[in-house]
């Protein structure tokens, strides 16, 4: 298997030119607040620009202290929350406890071994209800 990183690939002096489209700069867009109550039942959307057809895009959510140093496409299955250029999160289903969470998306090659192409992230603070709060329904 040959992984091309340049626009021209030559093997035994037979050269082929082809386009290589890498994901652009990664930025996560959202209208969700940076601080969310753990009991919030609303769905909040996080998105990037559209995913180039040459890559896979996957989303994970980690507690900040559990954030891995590197990602692989088929890793951390229990933290995967979606695929594609956007994901909807209902925080009371995703966050079992209060704390700082990292929403991270990564780009990977379309075929095995799913080479890492890049990622971006945003932090969300999930907070408990204060003990002196009166909830009126």
PDB file of C-alpha atoms in Angstrom:
ATOM      1  CA  UNK A   1       0.000   0.000   0.000  1.00  0.00           C
ATOM      2  CA  UNK A   2       1.214   3.497  -0.859  1.00  0.00           C
ATOM      3  CA  UNK A   3      -0.030   6.572   0.980  1.00  0.00           C
ATOM      4  CA  UNK A   4       0.269   9.660  -1.207  1.00  0.00           C
ATOM      5  CA  UNK A   5       1.133  12.932   0.460  1.00  0.00           C
ATOM      6  CA  UNK A   6       2.064  14.845  -2.679  1.00  0.00           C
ATOM      7  CA  UNK A   7       0.083  15.615  -5.836  1.00  0.00           C
ATOM      8  CA  UNK A   8       2.333  13.379  -7.938  1.00  0.00           C
ATOM      9  CA  UNK A   9       3.201   9.761  -7.220  1.00  0.00           C
ATOM     10  CA  UNK A  10       5.881   7.881  -9.133  1.00  0.00           C
ATOM     11  CA  UNK A  11       6.542   4.155  -8.893  1.00  0.00           C
ATOM     12  CA  UNK A  12       9.206   2.676 -11.170  1.00  0.00           C
ATOM     13  CA  UNK A  13       9.153   5.897 -13.240  1.00  0.00           C
ATOM     14  CA  UNK A  14       5.439   5.643 -13.997  1.00  0.00           C
ATOM     15  CA  UNK A  15       3.999   8.885 -12.673  1.00  0.00           C
ATOM     16  CA  UNK A  16       0.402   9.734 -11.899  1.00  0.00           C
ATOM     17  CA  UNK A  17      -0.887  13.184 -10.950  1.00  0.00           C
ATOM     18  CA  UNK A  18      -4.022  13.422  -8.836  1.00  0.00           C
ATOM     19  CA  UNK A  19      -5.637  15.901  -6.464  1.00  0.00           C
ATOM     20  CA  UNK A  20      -5.083  15.618  -2.742  1.00  0.00           C
ATOM     21  CA  UNK A  21      -7.741  17.426  -0.759  1.00  0.00           C
ATOM     22  CA  UNK A  22      -6.900  17.852   2.909  1.00  0.00           C
ATOM     23  CA  UNK A  23      -9.445  19.134   5.419  1.00  0.00           C
ATOM     24  CA  UNK A  24      -9.256  22.896   5.826  1.00  0.00           C
ATOM     25  CA  UNK A  25      -8.615  24.592   9.150  1.00  0.00           C
ATOM     26  CA  UNK A  26     -10.853  22.946  11.724  1.00  0.00           C
ATOM     27  CA  UNK A  27     -13.201  25.121  13.758  1.00  0.00           C
ATOM     28  CA  UNK A  28     -16.198  23.903  15.741  1.00  0.00           C
ATOM     29  CA  UNK A  29     -19.239  26.163  15.498  1.00  0.00           C
ATOM     30  CA  UNK A  30     -22.077  26.104  18.018  1.00  0.00           C
ATOM     31  CA  UNK A  31     -24.761  28.283  19.534  1.00  0.00           C
ATOM     32  CA  UNK A  32     -24.620  26.253  22.739  1.00  0.00           C
ATOM     33  CA  UNK A  33     -23.604  28.056  25.918  1.00  0.00           C
ATOM     34  CA  UNK A  34     -20.125  27.377  27.321  1.00  0.00           C
ATOM     35  CA  UNK A  35     -21.749  26.392  30.645  1.00  0.00           C
ATOM     36  CA  UNK A  36     -24.657  23.933  30.717  1.00  0.00           C
ATOM     37  CA  UNK A  37     -26.687  22.616  33.659  1.00  0.00           C
ATOM     38  CA  UNK A  38     -26.400  18.840  34.077  1.00  0.00           C
ATOM     39  CA  UNK A  39     -30.217  18.512  34.006  1.00  0.00           C
ATOM     40  CA  UNK A  40     -30.610  20.482  30.738  1.00  0.00           C
ATOM     41  CA  UNK A  41     -32.706  18.399  28.321  1.00  0.00           C
ATOM     42  CA  UNK A  42     -32.086  20.581  25.248  1.00  0.00           C
ATOM     43  CA  UNK A  43     -30.144  19.256  22.271  1.00  0.00           C
ATOM     44  CA  UNK A  44     -27.169  21.417  21.303  1.00  0.00           C
ATOM     45  CA  UNK A  45     -25.504  21.180  17.904  1.00  0.00           C
ATOM     46  CA  UNK A  46     -21.788  21.352  17.175  1.00  0.00           C
ATOM     47  CA  UNK A  47     -20.569  21.545  13.577  1.00  0.00           C
ATOM     48  CA  UNK A  48     -17.617  22.132  11.288  1.00  0.00           C
ATOM     49  CA  UNK A  49     -17.437  22.955   7.610  1.00  0.00           C
ATOM     50  CA  UNK A  50     -18.625  20.072   5.434  1.00  0.00           C
ATOM     51  CA  UNK A  51     -16.464  16.956   5.529  1.00  0.00           C
ATOM     52  CA  UNK A  52     -14.349  16.493   2.374  1.00  0.00           C
ATOM     53  CA  UNK A  53     -15.294  13.280   0.557  1.00  0.00           C
ATOM     54  CA  UNK A  54     -11.742  11.953   0.928  1.00  0.00           C
ATOM     55  CA  UNK A  55     -11.896  11.729   4.729  1.00  0.00           C
ATOM     56  CA  UNK A  56     -14.012  10.346   7.572  1.00  0.00           C
ATOM     57  CA  UNK A  57     -14.966  12.653  10.427  1.00  0.00           C
ATOM     58  CA  UNK A  58     -15.787  11.367  13.903  1.00  0.00           C
ATOM     59  CA  UNK A  59     -16.867  13.085  17.162  1.00  0.00           C
ATOM     60  CA  UNK A  60     -16.038  12.181  20.780  1.00  0.00           C
ATOM     61  CA  UNK A  61     -16.825  13.664  24.202  1.00  0.00           C
ATOM     62  CA  UNK A  62     -14.322  13.258  27.056  1.00  0.00           C
ATOM     63  CA  UNK A  63     -13.987  14.610  30.561  1.00  0.00           C
ATOM     64  CA  UNK A  64     -11.081  17.061  30.303  1.00  0.00           C
ATOM     65  CA  UNK A  65      -8.857  14.963  32.578  1.00  0.00           C
ATOM     66  CA  UNK A  66      -9.593  11.841  30.479  1.00  0.00           C
ATOM     67  CA  UNK A  67      -8.815  13.477  27.112  1.00  0.00           C
ATOM     68  CA  UNK A  68      -6.334  11.223  25.270  1.00  0.00           C
ATOM     69  CA  UNK A  69      -3.102  12.599  23.809  1.00  0.00           C
ATOM     70  CA  UNK A  70      -3.920  11.110  20.391  1.00  0.00           C
ATOM     71  CA  UNK A  71      -6.975   9.789  18.585  1.00  0.00           C
ATOM     72  CA  UNK A  72      -7.451   6.856  16.260  1.00  0.00           C
ATOM     73  CA  UNK A  73     -10.563   6.331  14.162  1.00  0.00           C
ATOM     74  CA  UNK A  74     -11.649   3.122  15.897  1.00  0.00           C
ATOM     75  CA  UNK A  75     -10.548   4.110  19.401  1.00  0.00           C
ATOM     76  CA  UNK A  76     -12.509   5.145  22.488  1.00  0.00           C
ATOM     77  CA  UNK A  77     -15.797   3.625  21.220  1.00  0.00           C
ATOM     78  CA  UNK A  78     -17.595   4.411  24.494  1.00  0.00           C
ATOM     79  CA  UNK A  79     -16.894   8.133  23.932  1.00  0.00           C
ATOM     80  CA  UNK A  80     -17.984   8.305  20.265  1.00  0.00           C
ATOM     81  CA  UNK A  81     -21.045  10.560  19.835  1.00  0.00           C
ATOM     82  CA  UNK A  82     -21.309  10.745  16.051  1.00  0.00           C
ATOM     83  CA  UNK A  83     -19.839  10.869  12.563  1.00  0.00           C
ATOM     84  CA  UNK A  84     -19.964  13.529   9.855  1.00  0.00           C
ATOM     85  CA  UNK A  85     -19.707  17.305   9.918  1.00  0.00           C
ATOM     86  CA  UNK A  86     -22.117  17.851  12.837  1.00  0.00           C
ATOM     87  CA  UNK A  87     -23.358  16.263  16.021  1.00  0.00           C
ATOM     88  CA  UNK A  88     -26.276  16.937  18.376  1.00  0.00           C
ATOM     89  CA  UNK A  89     -25.688  16.474  22.105  1.00  0.00           C
ATOM     90  CA  UNK A  90     -28.151  16.276  24.984  1.00  0.00           C
ATOM     91  CA  UNK A  91     -25.755  16.916  27.846  1.00  0.00           C
ATOM     92  CA  UNK A  92     -27.734  15.205  30.604  1.00  0.00           C
ATOM     93  CA  UNK A  93     -27.376  11.975  28.558  1.00  0.00           C
ATOM     94  CA  UNK A  94     -23.695  12.501  27.702  1.00  0.00           C
ATOM     95  CA  UNK A  95     -22.305  13.868  30.978  1.00  0.00           C
ATOM     96  CA  UNK A  96     -22.707  11.508  33.958  1.00  0.00           C
ATOM     97  CA  UNK A  97     -21.269  14.089  36.367  1.00  0.00           C
ATOM     98  CA  UNK A  98     -20.369  17.758  36.467  1.00  0.00           C
ATOM     99  CA  UNK A  99     -17.021  18.921  35.168  1.00  0.00           C
ATOM    100  CA  UNK A 100     -15.246  20.277  32.124  1.00  0.00           C
ATOM    101  CA  UNK A 101     -15.901  18.219  29.001  1.00  0.00           C
ATOM    102  CA  UNK A 102     -14.093  18.309  25.668  1.00  0.00           C
ATOM    103  CA  UNK A 103     -16.058  17.952  22.438  1.00  0.00           C
ATOM    104  CA  UNK A 104     -13.485  16.834  19.887  1.00  0.00           C
ATOM    105  CA  UNK A 105     -13.768  15.979  16.214  1.00  0.00           C
ATOM    106  CA  UNK A 106     -11.094  14.259  14.157  1.00  0.00           C
ATOM    107  CA  UNK A 107     -10.453  13.724  10.464  1.00  0.00           C
ATOM    108  CA  UNK A 108      -9.135  10.394   9.204  1.00  0.00           C
ATOM    109  CA  UNK A 109      -8.286   8.775   5.869  1.00  0.00           C
ATOM    110  CA  UNK A 110     -11.277   7.057   4.252  1.00  0.00           C
ATOM    111  CA  UNK A 111      -9.708   3.579   4.192  1.00  0.00           C
ATOM    112  CA  UNK A 112      -7.828   1.446   6.698  1.00  0.00           C
ATOM    113  CA  UNK A 113      -5.535   2.115   8.465  1.00  0.00           C
ATOM    114  CA  UNK A 114      -7.536   5.398   8.797  1.00  0.00           C
ATOM    115  CA  UNK A 115      -4.530   7.722   9.079  1.00  0.00           C
ATOM    116  CA  UNK A 116      -5.116  10.732  11.321  1.00  0.00           C
ATOM    117  CA  UNK A 117      -5.472  13.996   9.344  1.00  0.00           C
ATOM    118  CA  UNK A 118      -6.234  16.564  12.066  1.00  0.00           C
ATOM    119  CA  UNK A 119      -8.696  17.567  14.784  1.00  0.00           C
ATOM    120  CA  UNK A 120     -10.219  20.438  16.723  1.00  0.00           C
ATOM    121  CA  UNK A 121     -12.025  20.763  20.020  1.00  0.00           C
ATOM    122  CA  UNK A 122     -14.157  22.951  22.229  1.00  0.00           C
ATOM    123  CA  UNK A 123     -14.633  22.806  26.009  1.00  0.00           C
ATOM    124  CA  UNK A 124     -18.002  22.801  27.776  1.00  0.00           C
ATOM    125  CA  UNK A 125     -18.532  23.248  31.511  1.00  0.00           C
ATOM    126  CA  UNK A 126     -21.327  20.982  32.810  1.00  0.00           C
ATOM    127  CA  UNK A 127     -22.500  22.145  36.242  1.00  0.00           C
ATOM    128  CA  UNK A 128     -24.608  20.550  38.984  1.00  0.00           C
ATOM    129  CA  UNK A 129     -27.677  22.209  40.447  1.00  0.00           C
ATOM    130  CA  UNK A 130     -26.598  24.126  43.572  1.00  0.00           C
ATOM    131  CA  UNK A 131     -27.830  22.477  46.775  1.00  0.00           C
ATOM    132  CA  UNK A 132     -29.720  25.597  47.851  1.00  0.00           C
ATOM    133  CA  UNK A 133     -31.800  25.717  44.637  1.00  0.00           C
ATOM    134  CA  UNK A 134     -35.593  25.415  44.714  1.00  0.00           C
ATOM    135  CA  UNK A 135     -36.988  23.881  41.533  1.00  0.00           C
ATOM    136  CA  UNK A 136     -40.513  24.999  40.601  1.00  0.00           C
ATOM    137  CA  UNK A 137     -42.423  22.904  38.072  1.00  0.00           C
TER     138      UNK A 137
END
